[in-house]
Amino acid sequence: MPKSRIRKKKDDYTPPEQRTTTKIDMGSGRRWVAPLMLAMFVIGLAWIVVYYVTQADLPVESLGNWNIVVGFGFIAVGFVVSTQWK
């Protein structure tokens, strides 16, 4: 049976290139997004809770059951604002 050839490694070792790291600027002017998002969530939740706890007397009595829609509207605005967060 024939003997297989022995493969030799190359003697010229080249070290890997030095890579420069890039720093991402996290303070790109979007500091208002997180507080506004959380505020919309809290306002919407509080609106719905106050509506149920006061048995439809508050926050706006003339809206009736539409108070629930207003509360979920605030929560929806919070989700829309959250898409701007980086």
PDB file of C-alpha atoms in Angstrom:
ATOM      1  CA  MET A   1       0.000   0.000   0.000  1.00  0.00           C
ATOM      2  CA  PRO A   2       1.403   3.426  -0.893  1.00  0.00           C
ATOM      3  CA  LYS A   3       2.335   5.738   1.934  1.00  0.00           C
ATOM      4  CA  SER A   4       0.454   9.074   2.068  1.00  0.00           C
ATOM      5  CA  ARG A   5       2.380  12.286   1.685  1.00  0.00           C
ATOM      6  CA  ILE A   6       3.055  14.364   4.769  1.00  0.00           C
ATOM      7  CA  ARG A   7       1.728  17.880   4.458  1.00  0.00           C
ATOM      8  CA  LYS A   8       3.940  20.607   5.774  1.00  0.00           C
ATOM      9  CA  LYS A   9       2.592  23.776   7.354  1.00  0.00           C
ATOM     10  CA  LYS A  10       3.680  27.091   5.962  1.00  0.00           C
ATOM     11  CA  ASP A  11       6.466  28.655   7.921  1.00  0.00           C
ATOM     12  CA  ASP A  12       5.437  32.247   7.284  1.00  0.00           C
ATOM     13  CA  TYR A  13       3.034  33.128  10.103  1.00  0.00           C
ATOM     14  CA  THR A  14       1.080  36.336   9.661  1.00  0.00           C
ATOM     15  CA  PRO A  15      -0.561  37.704  12.822  1.00  0.00           C
ATOM     16  CA  PRO A  16      -4.203  38.792  12.489  1.00  0.00           C
ATOM     17  CA  GLU A  17      -4.849  42.444  11.685  1.00  0.00           C
ATOM     18  CA  GLN A  18      -5.544  44.830  14.526  1.00  0.00           C
ATOM     19  CA  ARG A  19      -9.140  45.950  14.418  1.00  0.00           C
ATOM     20  CA  THR A  20     -10.236  49.287  15.707  1.00  0.00           C
ATOM     21  CA  THR A  21     -13.339  49.391  17.834  1.00  0.00           C
ATOM     22  CA  THR A  22     -16.034  51.930  17.178  1.00  0.00           C
ATOM     23  CA  LYS A  23     -17.918  53.410  20.067  1.00  0.00           C
ATOM     24  CA  ILE A  24     -21.656  53.807  19.646  1.00  0.00           C
ATOM     25  CA  ASP A  25     -23.028  57.074  20.946  1.00  0.00           C
ATOM     26  CA  MET A  26     -25.991  56.106  23.106  1.00  0.00           C
ATOM     27  CA  GLY A  27     -26.809  59.704  23.976  1.00  0.00           C
ATOM     28  CA  SER A  28     -28.102  60.499  20.508  1.00  0.00           C
ATOM     29  CA  GLY A  29     -30.900  62.785  21.641  1.00  0.00           C
ATOM     30  CA  ARG A  30     -33.466  60.066  22.395  1.00  0.00           C
ATOM     31  CA  ARG A  31     -33.507  60.519  26.147  1.00  0.00           C
ATOM     32  CA  TRP A  32     -37.146  61.607  26.052  1.00  0.00           C
ATOM     33  CA  VAL A  33     -38.420  58.300  24.669  1.00  0.00           C
ATOM     34  CA  ALA A  34     -38.240  56.049  27.737  1.00  0.00           C
ATOM     35  CA  PRO A  35     -39.798  58.538  30.199  1.00  0.00           C
ATOM     36  CA  LEU A  36     -42.574  59.437  27.749  1.00  0.00           C
ATOM     37  CA  MET A  37     -43.269  55.784  26.967  1.00  0.00           C
ATOM     38  CA  LEU A  38     -43.509  54.858  30.642  1.00  0.00           C
ATOM     39  CA  ALA A  39     -45.629  57.922  31.363  1.00  0.00           C
ATOM     40  CA  MET A  40     -48.124  56.949  28.632  1.00  0.00           C
ATOM     41  CA  PHE A  41     -48.327  53.396  30.003  1.00  0.00           C
ATOM     42  CA  VAL A  42     -48.891  54.627  33.562  1.00  0.00           C
ATOM     43  CA  ILE A  43     -51.445  57.283  32.548  1.00  0.00           C
ATOM     44  CA  GLY A  44     -53.415  54.757  30.485  1.00  0.00           C
ATOM     45  CA  LEU A  45     -53.384  52.173  33.246  1.00  0.00           C
ATOM     46  CA  ALA A  46     -54.318  54.752  35.883  1.00  0.00           C
ATOM     47  CA  TRP A  47     -57.170  56.057  33.683  1.00  0.00           C
ATOM     48  CA  ILE A  48     -58.678  52.571  33.389  1.00  0.00           C
ATOM     49  CA  VAL A  49     -58.160  51.739  37.086  1.00  0.00           C
ATOM     50  CA  VAL A  50     -59.726  55.028  38.235  1.00  0.00           C
ATOM     51  CA  TYR A  51     -62.667  54.407  35.907  1.00  0.00           C
ATOM     52  CA  TYR A  52     -63.333  50.987  37.420  1.00  0.00           C
ATOM     53  CA  VAL A  53     -62.650  51.928  41.042  1.00  0.00           C
ATOM     54  CA  THR A  54     -64.987  54.943  40.972  1.00  0.00           C
ATOM     55  CA  GLN A  55     -67.685  52.924  39.182  1.00  0.00           C
ATOM     56  CA  ALA A  56     -67.700  55.165  36.074  1.00  0.00           C
ATOM     57  CA  ASP A  57     -67.871  58.484  37.980  1.00  0.00           C
ATOM     58  CA  LEU A  58     -64.317  59.537  37.144  1.00  0.00           C
ATOM     59  CA  PRO A  59     -62.106  60.472  35.156  1.00  0.00           C
ATOM     60  CA  VAL A  60     -64.730  61.895  32.720  1.00  0.00           C
ATOM     61  CA  GLU A  61     -68.272  60.890  33.580  1.00  0.00           C
ATOM     62  CA  SER A  62     -69.786  62.070  30.299  1.00  0.00           C
ATOM     63  CA  LEU A  63     -67.610  59.664  28.270  1.00  0.00           C
ATOM     64  CA  GLY A  64     -69.111  56.607  29.908  1.00  0.00           C
ATOM     65  CA  ASN A  65     -67.551  53.392  28.623  1.00  0.00           C
ATOM     66  CA  TRP A  66     -65.383  55.375  26.203  1.00  0.00           C
ATOM     67  CA  ASN A  67     -63.103  56.007  29.189  1.00  0.00           C
ATOM     68  CA  ILE A  68     -61.731  52.496  28.586  1.00  0.00           C
ATOM     69  CA  VAL A  69     -60.917  53.424  24.998  1.00  0.00           C
ATOM     70  CA  VAL A  70     -59.157  56.585  26.193  1.00  0.00           C
ATOM     71  CA  GLY A  71     -57.063  54.534  28.639  1.00  0.00           C
ATOM     72  CA  PHE A  72     -56.100  52.013  25.968  1.00  0.00           C
ATOM     73  CA  GLY A  73     -55.377  54.942  23.649  1.00  0.00           C
ATOM     74  CA  PHE A  74     -52.747  56.221  26.068  1.00  0.00           C
ATOM     75  CA  ILE A  75     -51.256  52.721  26.261  1.00  0.00           C
ATOM     76  CA  ALA A  76     -51.237  52.482  22.444  1.00  0.00           C
ATOM     77  CA  VAL A  77     -49.436  55.826  22.234  1.00  0.00           C
ATOM     78  CA  GLY A  78     -46.866  54.389  24.662  1.00  0.00           C
ATOM     79  CA  PHE A  79     -46.270  51.481  22.292  1.00  0.00           C
ATOM     80  CA  VAL A  80     -45.947  53.827  19.317  1.00  0.00           C
ATOM     81  CA  VAL A  81     -43.402  55.932  21.208  1.00  0.00           C
ATOM     82  CA  SER A  82     -41.480  52.786  22.155  1.00  0.00           C
ATOM     83  CA  THR A  83     -40.649  52.210  18.475  1.00  0.00           C
ATOM     84  CA  GLN A  84     -38.443  55.320  18.632  1.00  0.00           C
ATOM     85  CA  TRP A  85     -36.250  53.850  21.376  1.00  0.00           C
ATOM     86  CA  LYS A  86     -32.698  52.936  20.374  1.00  0.00           C
TER      87      LYS A  86
END
